[in-house]
Every structure is written in structure tokens, then in C-alpha cells.
């Protein structure tokens, strides 16, 4: 293996830049040429590719978003489009591909691997919905953004004695909602993984009022239902003044937390090592360890 490429795909996540940086530095440490594909799989189909050097990944570890840009590429669900992508990668002499993204990006990477281009997935999504890792890159930052907003909303909720329904991101996964709900002290969370009953939610809010707690916070995961409908139901059934806030894409941006930067760096370093280890003829290790990680990233 001589030449690898890296791309970011799907929804961006804070920490993706740190992962790109680690992949490039680690690959260069092993003498590989590294190419960056811009705009994910869509960019691959357009051969939007550039050579990466150490300088390409300078001053990005602290930045949110992705310096390689990203896109959602519906055409990639089609087999013939993926065959075309493999043809392009082979033409460009790319021996292996690192895909930083969420579940859709992983599915694409798996298909390319089956078609003969070995791919490594690095879990980068605020949704925390990738099997095999406790945390994905971006989750910690998004969670902290969400709870900062929820804490602020609580101030006004308390002052006006209102009920707030707050929608957080997470298409099919309630992790952001659960973690935000638990760590910001919400009354309840409504998530796709658990059946929710509006009567129980209402009963919880009413019990709180009877105990003297006149404001409530209800967290709804994006994929679990319509926050506005939940708010309407609560107001109608309780008579308590209710407001709805959708946190939206603010959760996807911002400076990555230290945890996300470290997680991304370790994924980039360890996965390039393991994933391509056979091709690189390296001895497998249980974990590189932080001291070795510093050596290999020339830190
Ligand atoms: O996959 C991350 C995510 O932020 C989901 O939580 C959300 O459902 C989706 O992306 C939104 O995607 P888009 O930015 O394309 O609207």
C-alpha cells in the first residue's frame, strides 16, 4: 500500500478536523501518500481530490466543521455508482480509503470494501449511533452545546414558571436526548428507542407542580416525534404555559471539546494503524498508548 485517501461524509461533527489531521500525520509517519477527497462521496465521483501534506492539516485541530467539506450523496445508494467510485479510486492509484462519518457513510465504506477498495471507518457524528464504540466524534461537543442551551432555557422557564419542550438532534438515536436530559436535570426524555406516553409525561409534570416545582423541562429527540405537538398536548392537558425550542444545527457546530479532539486523534492514529496494518506490515498491538501516539504523530 502506497497511497490512501481520506474523506468526511454526511452530517459534519466537531472533531472531524482533528481526525483528518491524525490520519494525515499518521499515514505520513508510515511513508504513505495521503489525498484528501472534498465533499465526501459526491466529491469522489467528481474526482475532487487534493494531495495532503503536513501543512494541509495545520491549524485545524481546534476548528469545528470539516476542512474537507462534506455532503450527503443519495446516488451512492446505487450499486453502479459505487462501481464507478471504485473505478475512479483505482484510476487515481488509491489503495485504501478512510471514511470519517456516521452510519450512512459506514454503509458506503462497507460496499466499497466489498468491491475491492479496503476502507476504514472513523465514527464521526453527533448522533452517537455507531456500533462498536461508546462515543462517536462530535457527541461530547454537541452534548455540551445542548446542555448549555438547556441551562439557559431553565433560567427563563423558572422565572416564568413555564414548561419547556426542547428538541435535540438525533435522527434515529436518543443518546443526545438521554445524556442532555440526565445531565441538565430534565423531567423526562422522549426518545425513539422507548415508547412514550403523553399521559405519563403530563402526570410527571403535574406531580412536580404539586411538589412546588412550577417549571419543567422535557427533552424530545428529533426522531421521536414532533416537539410542537408534544408542547401543544402538554399545554392543553395541564393548562400550564408551555413553550417549545428546537436547538437544531447549533448542536453541530463550534469548537470541538478536548474529549472530541482526543477521541478523534486516537481513532485517526489507531485505525490507520490497525486497518491498514497488514498492508503496512506492522505488528498488531492491543493499544498504541498515549506515549506512542505522541511519537507517531510527531508531537
Ligand atoms: O447525522 C447527524 C444529524 O445532525 C442528525 O442528528 C440529523 O437528523 C441530521 O444530521 C440532519 O441532517 P441535515 O443537516 O442534512 O439536515
PDB file of C-alpha atoms and ligand atoms in Angstrom:
ATOM      1  CA  UNK A   1       0.000   0.000   0.000  1.00  0.00           C
ATOM      2  CA  UNK A   2       1.395   3.342  -1.093  1.00  0.00           C
ATOM      3  CA  UNK A   3      -1.395   5.843  -1.346  1.00  0.00           C
ATOM      4  CA  UNK A   4      -4.508   6.365   0.753  1.00  0.00           C
ATOM      5  CA  UNK A   5      -7.301   8.921   0.687  1.00  0.00           C
ATOM      6  CA  UNK A   6      -9.472  10.403   3.391  1.00  0.00           C
ATOM      7  CA  UNK A   7     -12.936  11.949   3.198  1.00  0.00           C
ATOM      8  CA  UNK A   8     -15.622  13.225   5.529  1.00  0.00           C
ATOM      9  CA  UNK A   9     -19.210  12.384   4.710  1.00  0.00           C
ATOM     10  CA  UNK A  10     -22.775  13.005   5.934  1.00  0.00           C
ATOM     11  CA  UNK A  11     -23.502  15.470   8.715  1.00  0.00           C
ATOM     12  CA  UNK A  12     -20.395  17.266   9.934  1.00  0.00           C
ATOM     13  CA  UNK A  13     -19.338  16.834  13.558  1.00  0.00           C
ATOM     14  CA  UNK A  14     -16.960  18.833  15.765  1.00  0.00           C
ATOM     15  CA  UNK A  15     -13.686  16.918  15.900  1.00  0.00           C
ATOM     16  CA  UNK A  16     -13.711  15.745  12.276  1.00  0.00           C
ATOM     17  CA  UNK A  17     -10.781  18.069  11.594  1.00  0.00           C
ATOM     18  CA  UNK A  18      -8.806  16.517  14.425  1.00  0.00           C
ATOM     19  CA  UNK A  19      -9.458  13.102  12.872  1.00  0.00           C
ATOM     20  CA  UNK A  20      -8.336  14.259   9.402  1.00  0.00           C
ATOM     21  CA  UNK A  21      -5.197  15.683  10.989  1.00  0.00           C
ATOM     22  CA  UNK A  22      -4.364  12.429  12.786  1.00  0.00           C
ATOM     23  CA  UNK A  23      -4.987  10.330   9.669  1.00  0.00           C
ATOM     24  CA  UNK A  24      -2.705  12.506   7.550  1.00  0.00           C
ATOM     25  CA  UNK A  25       0.081  12.709  10.132  1.00  0.00           C
ATOM     26  CA  UNK A  26      -0.089   9.016  10.928  1.00  0.00           C
ATOM     27  CA  UNK A  27      -0.119   7.935   7.298  1.00  0.00           C
ATOM     28  CA  UNK A  28       2.837  10.203   6.535  1.00  0.00           C
ATOM     29  CA  UNK A  29       4.694   8.756   9.513  1.00  0.00           C
ATOM     30  CA  UNK A  30       4.440   5.391   7.724  1.00  0.00           C
ATOM     31  CA  UNK A  31       5.581   6.871   4.423  1.00  0.00           C
ATOM     32  CA  UNK A  32       2.194   6.752   2.734  1.00  0.00           C
ATOM     33  CA  UNK A  33       0.977   9.416   0.353  1.00  0.00           C
ATOM     34  CA  UNK A  34      -2.329  10.869   1.528  1.00  0.00           C
ATOM     35  CA  UNK A  35      -5.010  12.504  -0.582  1.00  0.00           C
ATOM     36  CA  UNK A  36      -8.000  14.440   0.720  1.00  0.00           C
ATOM     37  CA  UNK A  37     -11.296  13.965  -1.108  1.00  0.00           C
ATOM     38  CA  UNK A  38     -13.530  17.016  -0.770  1.00  0.00           C
ATOM     39  CA  UNK A  39     -17.344  16.845  -0.322  1.00  0.00           C
ATOM     40  CA  UNK A  40     -17.437  13.173   0.676  1.00  0.00           C
ATOM     41  CA  UNK A  41     -18.634  10.535  -1.791  1.00  0.00           C
ATOM     42  CA  UNK A  42     -20.108  13.258  -4.032  1.00  0.00           C
ATOM     43  CA  UNK A  43     -16.625  14.752  -4.400  1.00  0.00           C
ATOM     44  CA  UNK A  44     -15.137  11.318  -5.053  1.00  0.00           C
ATOM     45  CA  UNK A  45     -17.458  10.903  -8.057  1.00  0.00           C
ATOM     46  CA  UNK A  46     -16.247  14.275  -9.361  1.00  0.00           C
ATOM     47  CA  UNK A  47     -12.589  13.427  -8.608  1.00  0.00           C
ATOM     48  CA  UNK A  48     -12.434  16.438  -6.284  1.00  0.00           C
ATOM     49  CA  UNK A  49      -9.191  15.317  -4.699  1.00  0.00           C
ATOM     50  CA  UNK A  50      -6.038  17.039  -3.468  1.00  0.00           C
ATOM     51  CA  UNK A  51      -2.720  15.884  -2.091  1.00  0.00           C
ATOM     52  CA  UNK A  52      -2.385  16.402   1.656  1.00  0.00           C
ATOM     53  CA  UNK A  53       0.833  17.439   3.334  1.00  0.00           C
ATOM     54  CA  UNK A  54       1.604  18.182   6.970  1.00  0.00           C
ATOM     55  CA  UNK A  55       0.812  21.816   6.223  1.00  0.00           C
ATOM     56  CA  UNK A  56      -2.675  20.870   4.978  1.00  0.00           C
ATOM     57  CA  UNK A  57      -3.674  19.850   8.485  1.00  0.00           C
ATOM     58  CA  UNK A  58      -2.015  22.687  10.398  1.00  0.00           C
ATOM     59  CA  UNK A  59      -4.255  24.957  12.480  1.00  0.00           C
ATOM     60  CA  UNK A  60      -7.368  22.783  12.102  1.00  0.00           C
ATOM     61  CA  UNK A  61      -7.475  20.702  15.295  1.00  0.00           C
ATOM     62  CA  UNK A  62      -9.421  23.437  17.114  1.00  0.00           C
ATOM     63  CA  UNK A  63     -11.904  24.129  14.337  1.00  0.00           C
ATOM     64  CA  UNK A  64     -15.465  22.818  14.091  1.00  0.00           C
ATOM     65  CA  UNK A  65     -16.914  21.591  10.792  1.00  0.00           C
ATOM     66  CA  UNK A  66     -14.709  19.791   8.313  1.00  0.00           C
ATOM     67  CA  UNK A  67     -11.956  21.345   6.240  1.00  0.00           C
ATOM     68  CA  UNK A  68     -12.560  18.651   3.599  1.00  0.00           C
ATOM     69  CA  UNK A  69     -16.196  19.748   3.317  1.00  0.00           C
ATOM     70  CA  UNK A  70     -18.966  17.185   3.347  1.00  0.00           C
ATOM     71  CA  UNK A  71     -22.147  16.231   1.541  1.00  0.00           C
ATOM     72  CA  UNK A  72     -24.977  13.758   1.616  1.00  0.00           C
ATOM     73  CA  UNK A  73     -24.790  11.693  -1.556  1.00  0.00           C
ATOM     74  CA  UNK A  74     -28.047   9.865  -2.363  1.00  0.00           C
ATOM     75  CA  UNK A  75     -26.648   8.454  -5.644  1.00  0.00           C
ATOM     76  CA  UNK A  76     -24.200   6.395  -3.594  1.00  0.00           C
ATOM     77  CA  UNK A  77     -27.033   4.033  -2.647  1.00  0.00           C
ATOM     78  CA  UNK A  78     -26.900   2.773  -6.246  1.00  0.00           C
ATOM     79  CA  UNK A  79     -24.597  -0.144  -6.957  1.00  0.00           C
ATOM     80  CA  UNK A  80     -23.462   1.172 -10.361  1.00  0.00           C
ATOM     81  CA  UNK A  81     -22.459   4.494  -8.780  1.00  0.00           C
ATOM     82  CA  UNK A  82     -20.295   2.681  -6.235  1.00  0.00           C
ATOM     83  CA  UNK A  83     -18.711   0.612  -9.014  1.00  0.00           C
ATOM     84  CA  UNK A  84     -17.878   3.911 -10.735  1.00  0.00           C
ATOM     85  CA  UNK A  85     -16.355   5.197  -7.459  1.00  0.00           C
ATOM     86  CA  UNK A  86     -14.117   2.129  -7.221  1.00  0.00           C
ATOM     87  CA  UNK A  87     -13.041   2.666 -10.829  1.00  0.00           C
ATOM     88  CA  UNK A  88     -12.096   6.257 -10.016  1.00  0.00           C
ATOM     89  CA  UNK A  89     -10.158   5.242  -6.884  1.00  0.00           C
ATOM     90  CA  UNK A  90      -8.240   2.627  -8.869  1.00  0.00           C
ATOM     91  CA  UNK A  91      -7.514   5.097 -11.673  1.00  0.00           C
ATOM     92  CA  UNK A  92      -6.131   7.508  -9.082  1.00  0.00           C
ATOM     93  CA  UNK A  93      -3.994   4.721  -7.601  1.00  0.00           C
ATOM     94  CA  UNK A  94      -5.708   4.929  -4.202  1.00  0.00           C
ATOM     95  CA  UNK A  95      -5.041   1.681  -2.308  1.00  0.00           C
ATOM     96  CA  UNK A  96      -7.177   2.410   0.755  1.00  0.00           C
ATOM     97  CA  UNK A  97      -9.800   4.900   1.871  1.00  0.00           C
ATOM     98  CA  UNK A  98     -10.501   6.384   5.306  1.00  0.00           C
ATOM     99  CA  UNK A  99     -14.129   7.463   5.703  1.00  0.00           C
ATOM    100  CA  UNK A 100     -14.985   9.761   8.603  1.00  0.00           C
ATOM    101  CA  UNK A 101     -18.740   9.879   9.138  1.00  0.00           C
ATOM    102  CA  UNK A 102     -21.872   8.279  10.539  1.00  0.00           C
ATOM    103  CA  UNK A 103     -23.985   5.248   9.702  1.00  0.00           C
ATOM    104  CA  UNK A 104     -24.730   6.125   6.054  1.00  0.00           C
ATOM    105  CA  UNK A 105     -21.041   6.813   5.411  1.00  0.00           C
ATOM    106  CA  UNK A 106     -20.147   3.483   7.013  1.00  0.00           C
ATOM    107  CA  UNK A 107     -22.584   1.661   4.749  1.00  0.00           C
ATOM    108  CA  UNK A 108     -20.924   3.271   1.722  1.00  0.00           C
ATOM    109  CA  UNK A 109     -17.462   2.290   3.015  1.00  0.00           C
ATOM    110  CA  UNK A 110     -18.546  -1.313   3.543  1.00  0.00           C
ATOM    111  CA  UNK A 111     -19.814  -1.541  -0.030  1.00  0.00           C
ATOM    112  CA  UNK A 112     -16.564  -0.097  -1.431  1.00  0.00           C
ATOM    113  CA  UNK A 113     -14.580  -2.611   0.633  1.00  0.00           C
ATOM    114  CA  UNK A 114     -16.694  -5.433  -0.841  1.00  0.00           C
ATOM    115  CA  UNK A 115     -15.892  -4.054  -4.297  1.00  0.00           C
ATOM    116  CA  UNK A 116     -12.167  -4.277  -3.630  1.00  0.00           C
ATOM    117  CA  UNK A 117     -11.006  -0.982  -2.098  1.00  0.00           C
ATOM    118  CA  UNK A 118     -10.206  -1.512   1.605  1.00  0.00           C
ATOM    119  CA  UNK A 119     -11.887   1.164   3.687  1.00  0.00           C
ATOM    120  CA  UNK A 120     -11.566   2.191   7.303  1.00  0.00           C
ATOM    121  CA  UNK A 121     -14.457   3.909   9.068  1.00  0.00           C
ATOM    122  CA  UNK A 122     -13.859   6.549  11.728  1.00  0.00           C
ATOM    123  CA  UNK A 123     -17.052   7.270  13.650  1.00  0.00           C
ATOM    124  CA  UNK A 124     -17.777  10.979  13.284  1.00  0.00           C
ATOM    125  CA  UNK A 125     -21.358  12.014  14.072  1.00  0.00           C
ATOM    126  CA  UNK A 126     -23.059  13.920  16.858  1.00  0.00           C
ATOM    127  CA  UNK A 127     -25.741  11.207  16.959  1.00  0.00           C
ATOM    128  CA  UNK A 128     -23.536   8.631  18.740  1.00  0.00           C
ATOM    129  CA  UNK A 129     -25.165   5.852  16.757  1.00  0.00           C
ATOM    130  CA  UNK A 130     -22.231   3.755  15.551  1.00  0.00           C
ATOM    131  CA  UNK A 131     -21.944   0.233  16.910  1.00  0.00           C
ATOM    132  CA  UNK A 132     -18.637  -0.794  18.462  1.00  0.00           C
ATOM    133  CA  UNK A 133     -17.671   2.462  20.140  1.00  0.00           C
ATOM    134  CA  UNK A 134     -19.103   4.006  23.261  1.00  0.00           C
ATOM    135  CA  UNK A 135     -18.707   7.502  21.835  1.00  0.00           C
ATOM    136  CA  UNK A 136     -18.509   8.972  18.360  1.00  0.00           C
ATOM    137  CA  UNK A 137     -16.525  12.078  17.465  1.00  0.00           C
ATOM    138  CA  UNK A 138     -18.669  15.178  17.969  1.00  0.00           C
ATOM    139  CA  UNK A 139     -21.081  13.748  20.508  1.00  0.00           C
ATOM    140  CA  UNK A 140     -19.375  15.307  23.528  1.00  0.00           C
ATOM    141  CA  UNK A 141     -19.216  18.769  21.962  1.00  0.00           C
ATOM    142  CA  UNK A 142     -22.833  18.618  20.782  1.00  0.00           C
ATOM    143  CA  UNK A 143     -23.944  17.422  24.204  1.00  0.00           C
ATOM    144  CA  UNK A 144     -22.182  20.306  25.920  1.00  0.00           C
ATOM    145  CA  UNK A 145     -23.725  22.773  23.450  1.00  0.00           C
ATOM    146  CA  UNK A 146     -27.147  21.289  24.172  1.00  0.00           C
ATOM    147  CA  UNK A 147     -26.854  21.403  27.951  1.00  0.00           C
ATOM    148  CA  UNK A 148     -25.509  24.952  27.886  1.00  0.00           C
ATOM    149  CA  UNK A 149     -28.641  25.960  25.951  1.00  0.00           C
ATOM    150  CA  UNK A 150     -30.928  23.928  28.225  1.00  0.00           C
ATOM    151  CA  UNK A 151     -29.401  25.518  31.352  1.00  0.00           C
ATOM    152  CA  UNK A 152     -30.133  28.940  29.865  1.00  0.00           C
ATOM    153  CA  UNK A 153     -33.686  27.970  28.979  1.00  0.00           C
ATOM    154  CA  UNK A 154     -34.156  26.725  32.535  1.00  0.00           C
ATOM    155  CA  UNK A 155     -33.418  30.218  33.866  1.00  0.00           C
ATOM    156  CA  UNK A 156     -36.274  31.709  31.910  1.00  0.00           C
ATOM    157  CA  UNK A 157     -38.509  28.663  32.484  1.00  0.00           C
ATOM    158  CA  UNK A 158     -38.023  29.059  36.225  1.00  0.00           C
ATOM    159  CA  UNK A 159     -38.629  32.812  36.160  1.00  0.00           C
ATOM    160  CA  UNK A 160     -41.898  32.491  34.239  1.00  0.00           C
ATOM    161  CA  UNK A 161     -42.923  29.181  35.802  1.00  0.00           C
ATOM    162  CA  UNK A 162     -43.318  27.640  32.367  1.00  0.00           C
ATOM    163  CA  UNK A 163     -42.970  24.195  30.886  1.00  0.00           C
ATOM    164  CA  UNK A 164     -40.400  23.903  28.075  1.00  0.00           C
ATOM    165  CA  UNK A 165     -40.221  21.211  25.456  1.00  0.00           C
ATOM    166  CA  UNK A 166     -36.736  21.202  23.940  1.00  0.00           C
ATOM    167  CA  UNK A 167     -35.927  19.238  20.797  1.00  0.00           C
ATOM    168  CA  UNK A 168     -32.365  17.980  20.371  1.00  0.00           C
ATOM    169  CA  UNK A 169     -30.851  16.300  17.309  1.00  0.00           C
ATOM    170  CA  UNK A 170     -30.645  12.550  16.788  1.00  0.00           C
ATOM    171  CA  UNK A 171     -32.446  11.137  13.791  1.00  0.00           C
ATOM    172  CA  UNK A 172     -32.831   7.534  14.933  1.00  0.00           C
ATOM    173  CA  UNK A 173     -30.907   7.636  18.167  1.00  0.00           C
ATOM    174  CA  UNK A 174     -31.878   9.052  21.558  1.00  0.00           C
ATOM    175  CA  UNK A 175     -28.351   9.325  23.009  1.00  0.00           C
ATOM    176  CA  UNK A 176     -28.099  13.115  22.790  1.00  0.00           C
ATOM    177  CA  UNK A 177     -31.557  13.428  24.356  1.00  0.00           C
ATOM    178  CA  UNK A 178     -30.800  10.974  27.170  1.00  0.00           C
ATOM    179  CA  UNK A 179     -27.424  12.472  28.040  1.00  0.00           C
ATOM    180  CA  UNK A 180     -28.761  16.014  27.785  1.00  0.00           C
ATOM    181  CA  UNK A 181     -31.829  15.103  29.829  1.00  0.00           C
ATOM    182  CA  UNK A 182     -29.897  13.397  32.593  1.00  0.00           C
ATOM    183  CA  UNK A 183     -27.097  15.965  32.817  1.00  0.00           C
ATOM    184  CA  UNK A 184     -29.382  19.012  32.613  1.00  0.00           C
ATOM    185  CA  UNK A 185     -31.927  17.596  35.088  1.00  0.00           C
ATOM    186  CA  UNK A 186     -34.940  17.281  32.767  1.00  0.00           C
ATOM    187  CA  UNK A 187     -38.251  15.895  33.972  1.00  0.00           C
ATOM    188  CA  UNK A 188     -38.339  13.339  31.191  1.00  0.00           C
ATOM    189  CA  UNK A 189     -36.870  12.453  27.807  1.00  0.00           C
ATOM    190  CA  UNK A 190     -38.804  11.284  24.770  1.00  0.00           C
ATOM    191  CA  UNK A 191     -36.617   9.104  22.564  1.00  0.00           C
ATOM    192  CA  UNK A 192     -37.122   6.808  19.551  1.00  0.00           C
ATOM    193  CA  UNK A 193     -35.881   3.736  21.444  1.00  0.00           C
ATOM    194  CA  UNK A 194     -38.655   3.874  24.059  1.00  0.00           C
ATOM    195  CA  UNK A 195     -42.433   4.089  23.699  1.00  0.00           C
ATOM    196  CA  UNK A 196     -43.599   7.359  25.136  1.00  0.00           C
ATOM    197  CA  UNK A 197     -46.983   8.020  26.631  1.00  0.00           C
ATOM    198  CA  UNK A 198     -48.133  11.625  26.768  1.00  0.00           C
ATOM    199  CA  UNK A 199     -50.285  10.805  29.827  1.00  0.00           C
ATOM    200  CA  UNK A 200     -47.197   9.735  31.785  1.00  0.00           C
ATOM    201  CA  UNK A 201     -45.311  12.851  30.701  1.00  0.00           C
ATOM    202  CA  UNK A 202     -48.211  15.022  31.807  1.00  0.00           C
ATOM    203  CA  UNK A 203     -48.515  13.133  35.111  1.00  0.00           C
ATOM    204  CA  UNK A 204     -44.800  13.759  35.832  1.00  0.00           C
ATOM    205  CA  UNK A 205     -45.168  17.479  35.170  1.00  0.00           C
ATOM    206  CA  UNK A 206     -48.269  17.708  37.352  1.00  0.00           C
ATOM    207  CA  UNK A 207     -46.584  15.785  40.196  1.00  0.00           C
ATOM    208  CA  UNK A 208     -43.704  18.301  40.025  1.00  0.00           C
ATOM    209  CA  UNK A 209     -46.138  21.218  40.282  1.00  0.00           C
ATOM    210  CA  UNK A 210     -47.855  19.632  43.257  1.00  0.00           C
ATOM    211  CA  UNK A 211     -44.475  19.333  44.988  1.00  0.00           C
ATOM    212  CA  UNK A 212     -43.902  23.044  44.337  1.00  0.00           C
ATOM    213  CA  UNK A 213     -41.727  22.802  41.216  1.00  0.00           C
ATOM    214  CA  UNK A 214     -43.511  25.151  38.874  1.00  0.00           C
ATOM    215  CA  UNK A 215     -41.287  24.828  35.812  1.00  0.00           C
ATOM    216  CA  UNK A 216     -40.416  21.722  33.807  1.00  0.00           C
ATOM    217  CA  UNK A 217     -38.018  20.710  31.072  1.00  0.00           C
ATOM    218  CA  UNK A 218     -38.961  17.936  28.650  1.00  0.00           C
ATOM    219  CA  UNK A 219     -36.352  16.801  26.107  1.00  0.00           C
ATOM    220  CA  UNK A 220     -37.524  15.321  22.812  1.00  0.00           C
ATOM    221  CA  UNK A 221     -35.142  13.601  20.418  1.00  0.00           C
ATOM    222  CA  UNK A 222     -35.674  14.786  16.858  1.00  0.00           C
ATOM    223  CA  UNK A 223     -36.531  11.270  15.691  1.00  0.00           C
ATOM    224  CA  UNK A 224     -39.085  10.599  18.448  1.00  0.00           C
ATOM    225  CA  UNK A 225     -41.904  12.880  17.390  1.00  0.00           C
ATOM    226  CA  UNK A 226     -42.914  16.455  16.885  1.00  0.00           C
ATOM    227  CA  UNK A 227     -41.829  18.708  19.752  1.00  0.00           C
ATOM    228  CA  UNK A 228     -44.520  21.273  18.873  1.00  0.00           C
ATOM    229  CA  UNK A 229     -47.203  18.613  19.080  1.00  0.00           C
ATOM    230  CA  UNK A 230     -45.839  17.440  22.447  1.00  0.00           C
ATOM    231  CA  UNK A 231     -45.879  21.039  23.718  1.00  0.00           C
ATOM    232  CA  UNK A 232     -49.458  21.556  22.496  1.00  0.00           C
ATOM    233  CA  UNK A 233     -50.650  18.364  24.188  1.00  0.00           C
ATOM    234  CA  UNK A 234     -48.973  19.307  27.456  1.00  0.00           C
ATOM    235  CA  UNK A 235     -50.455  22.797  27.481  1.00  0.00           C
ATOM    236  CA  UNK A 236     -53.930  21.558  26.607  1.00  0.00           C
ATOM    237  CA  UNK A 237     -53.919  18.832  29.235  1.00  0.00           C
ATOM    238  CA  UNK A 238     -52.286  20.717  32.102  1.00  0.00           C
ATOM    239  CA  UNK A 239     -53.214  24.314  31.436  1.00  0.00           C
ATOM    240  CA  UNK A 240     -49.584  25.240  32.217  1.00  0.00           C
ATOM    241  CA  UNK A 241     -47.980  27.798  29.934  1.00  0.00           C
ATOM    242  CA  UNK A 242     -45.691  25.846  27.587  1.00  0.00           C
ATOM    243  CA  UNK A 243     -43.007  26.892  25.106  1.00  0.00           C
ATOM    244  CA  UNK A 244     -41.078  24.858  22.531  1.00  0.00           C
ATOM    245  CA  UNK A 245     -37.431  25.337  21.474  1.00  0.00           C
ATOM    246  CA  UNK A 246     -35.759  23.390  18.679  1.00  0.00           C
ATOM    247  CA  UNK A 247     -31.989  23.532  19.202  1.00  0.00           C
ATOM    248  CA  UNK A 248     -31.259  22.387  15.635  1.00  0.00           C
ATOM    249  CA  UNK A 249     -27.969  22.762  13.811  1.00  0.00           C
ATOM    250  CA  UNK A 250     -26.345  24.878  16.509  1.00  0.00           C
ATOM    251  CA  UNK A 251     -25.534  21.460  18.032  1.00  0.00           C
ATOM    252  CA  UNK A 252     -23.406  20.528  15.030  1.00  0.00           C
ATOM    253  CA  UNK A 253     -21.049  23.493  15.166  1.00  0.00           C
ATOM    254  CA  UNK A 254     -18.474  25.024  17.438  1.00  0.00           C
ATOM    255  CA  UNK A 255     -15.022  24.365  18.781  1.00  0.00           C
ATOM    256  CA  UNK A 256     -14.567  20.654  19.477  1.00  0.00           C
ATOM    257  CA  UNK A 257     -14.216  19.742  23.151  1.00  0.00           C
ATOM    258  CA  UNK A 258     -10.945  18.304  24.451  1.00  0.00           C
ATOM    259  CA  UNK A 259     -12.640  14.883  24.656  1.00  0.00           C
ATOM    260  CA  UNK A 260     -13.627  15.006  20.988  1.00  0.00           C
ATOM    261  CA  UNK A 261     -10.188  16.161  19.889  1.00  0.00           C
ATOM    262  CA  UNK A 262      -8.538  13.352  21.817  1.00  0.00           C
ATOM    263  CA  UNK A 263     -11.031  10.735  20.655  1.00  0.00           C
ATOM    264  CA  UNK A 264     -10.576  11.841  17.034  1.00  0.00           C
ATOM    265  CA  UNK A 265      -6.801  11.803  17.367  1.00  0.00           C
ATOM    266  CA  UNK A 266      -6.816   8.322  18.857  1.00  0.00           C
ATOM    267  CA  UNK A 267      -9.215   6.991  16.237  1.00  0.00           C
ATOM    268  CA  UNK A 268      -7.154   8.501  13.444  1.00  0.00           C
ATOM    269  CA  UNK A 269      -3.952   7.130  14.842  1.00  0.00           C
ATOM    270  CA  UNK A 270      -5.114   3.677  15.912  1.00  0.00           C
ATOM    271  CA  UNK A 271      -7.389   2.954  12.980  1.00  0.00           C
ATOM    272  CA  UNK A 272      -4.913   3.808  10.281  1.00  0.00           C
ATOM    273  CA  UNK A 273      -2.563   1.553  12.194  1.00  0.00           C
ATOM    274  CA  UNK A 274      -4.943  -1.388  12.600  1.00  0.00           C
ATOM    275  CA  UNK A 275      -6.971  -1.008   9.445  1.00  0.00           C
ATOM    276  CA  UNK A 276      -4.052  -0.995   7.086  1.00  0.00           C
ATOM    277  CA  UNK A 277      -1.688  -2.906   9.354  1.00  0.00           C
ATOM    278  CA  UNK A 278      -1.430  -5.891   7.067  1.00  0.00           C
ATOM    279  CA  UNK A 279      -0.585  -3.720   4.104  1.00  0.00           C
ATOM    280  CA  UNK A 280       1.888  -1.760   6.194  1.00  0.00           C
ATOM    281  CA  UNK A 281       3.351  -4.992   7.608  1.00  0.00           C
ATOM    282  CA  UNK A 282       3.078  -3.766  11.171  1.00  0.00           C
ATOM    283  CA  UNK A 283       2.780  -5.953  14.225  1.00  0.00           C
ATOM    284  CA  UNK A 284      -0.683  -5.762  15.758  1.00  0.00           C
ATOM    285  CA  UNK A 285      -0.858  -4.015  19.122  1.00  0.00           C
ATOM    286  CA  UNK A 286      -3.611  -4.010  21.731  1.00  0.00           C
ATOM    287  CA  UNK A 287      -3.460  -0.245  22.007  1.00  0.00           C
ATOM    288  CA  UNK A 288      -0.846   2.201  20.901  1.00  0.00           C
ATOM    289  CA  UNK A 289      -0.945   4.008  24.213  1.00  0.00           C
ATOM    290  CA  UNK A 290      -0.691   7.751  24.554  1.00  0.00           C
ATOM    291  CA  UNK A 291       3.097   7.989  24.653  1.00  0.00           C
ATOM    292  CA  UNK A 292       3.425   6.057  21.397  1.00  0.00           C
ATOM    293  CA  UNK A 293       0.632   8.104  19.916  1.00  0.00           C
ATOM    294  CA  UNK A 294       2.657  11.260  20.587  1.00  0.00           C
ATOM    295  CA  UNK A 295       5.729   9.712  18.934  1.00  0.00           C
ATOM    296  CA  UNK A 296       3.830   8.646  15.834  1.00  0.00           C
ATOM    297  CA  UNK A 297       2.081  11.970  15.390  1.00  0.00           C
ATOM    298  CA  UNK A 298       5.425  13.717  15.909  1.00  0.00           C
ATOM    299  CA  UNK A 299       4.137  15.621  18.925  1.00  0.00           C
TER     300      UNK A 299
HETATM  301  O1  LIG B   1     -26.462  12.878  11.433  1.00  0.00           O
HETATM  302  C1  LIG B   1     -26.366  13.998  12.214  1.00  0.00           C
HETATM  303  C2  LIG B   1     -27.614  14.854  12.106  1.00  0.00           C
HETATM  304  O2  LIG B   1     -27.349  16.087  12.719  1.00  0.00           O
HETATM  305  C3  LIG B   1     -28.888  14.238  12.674  1.00  0.00           C
HETATM  306  O3  LIG B   1     -28.971  14.364  14.069  1.00  0.00           O
HETATM  307  C4  LIG B   1     -29.952  14.994  11.940  1.00  0.00           C
HETATM  308  O4  LIG B   1     -31.127  14.244  11.852  1.00  0.00           O
HETATM  309  C5  LIG B   1     -29.334  15.196  10.592  1.00  0.00           C
HETATM  310  O5  LIG B   1     -27.939  15.109  10.765  1.00  0.00           O
HETATM  311  C6  LIG B   1     -29.693  16.492   9.925  1.00  0.00           C
HETATM  312  O6  LIG B   1     -29.144  16.486   8.642  1.00  0.00           O
HETATM  313  P1  LIG B   1     -29.052  17.719   7.676  1.00  0.00           P
HETATM  314  O7  LIG B   1     -28.033  18.667   8.242  1.00  0.00           O
HETATM  315  O8  LIG B   1     -28.623  17.144   6.381  1.00  0.00           O
HETATM  316  O9  LIG B   1     -30.407  18.341   7.663  1.00  0.00           O
END
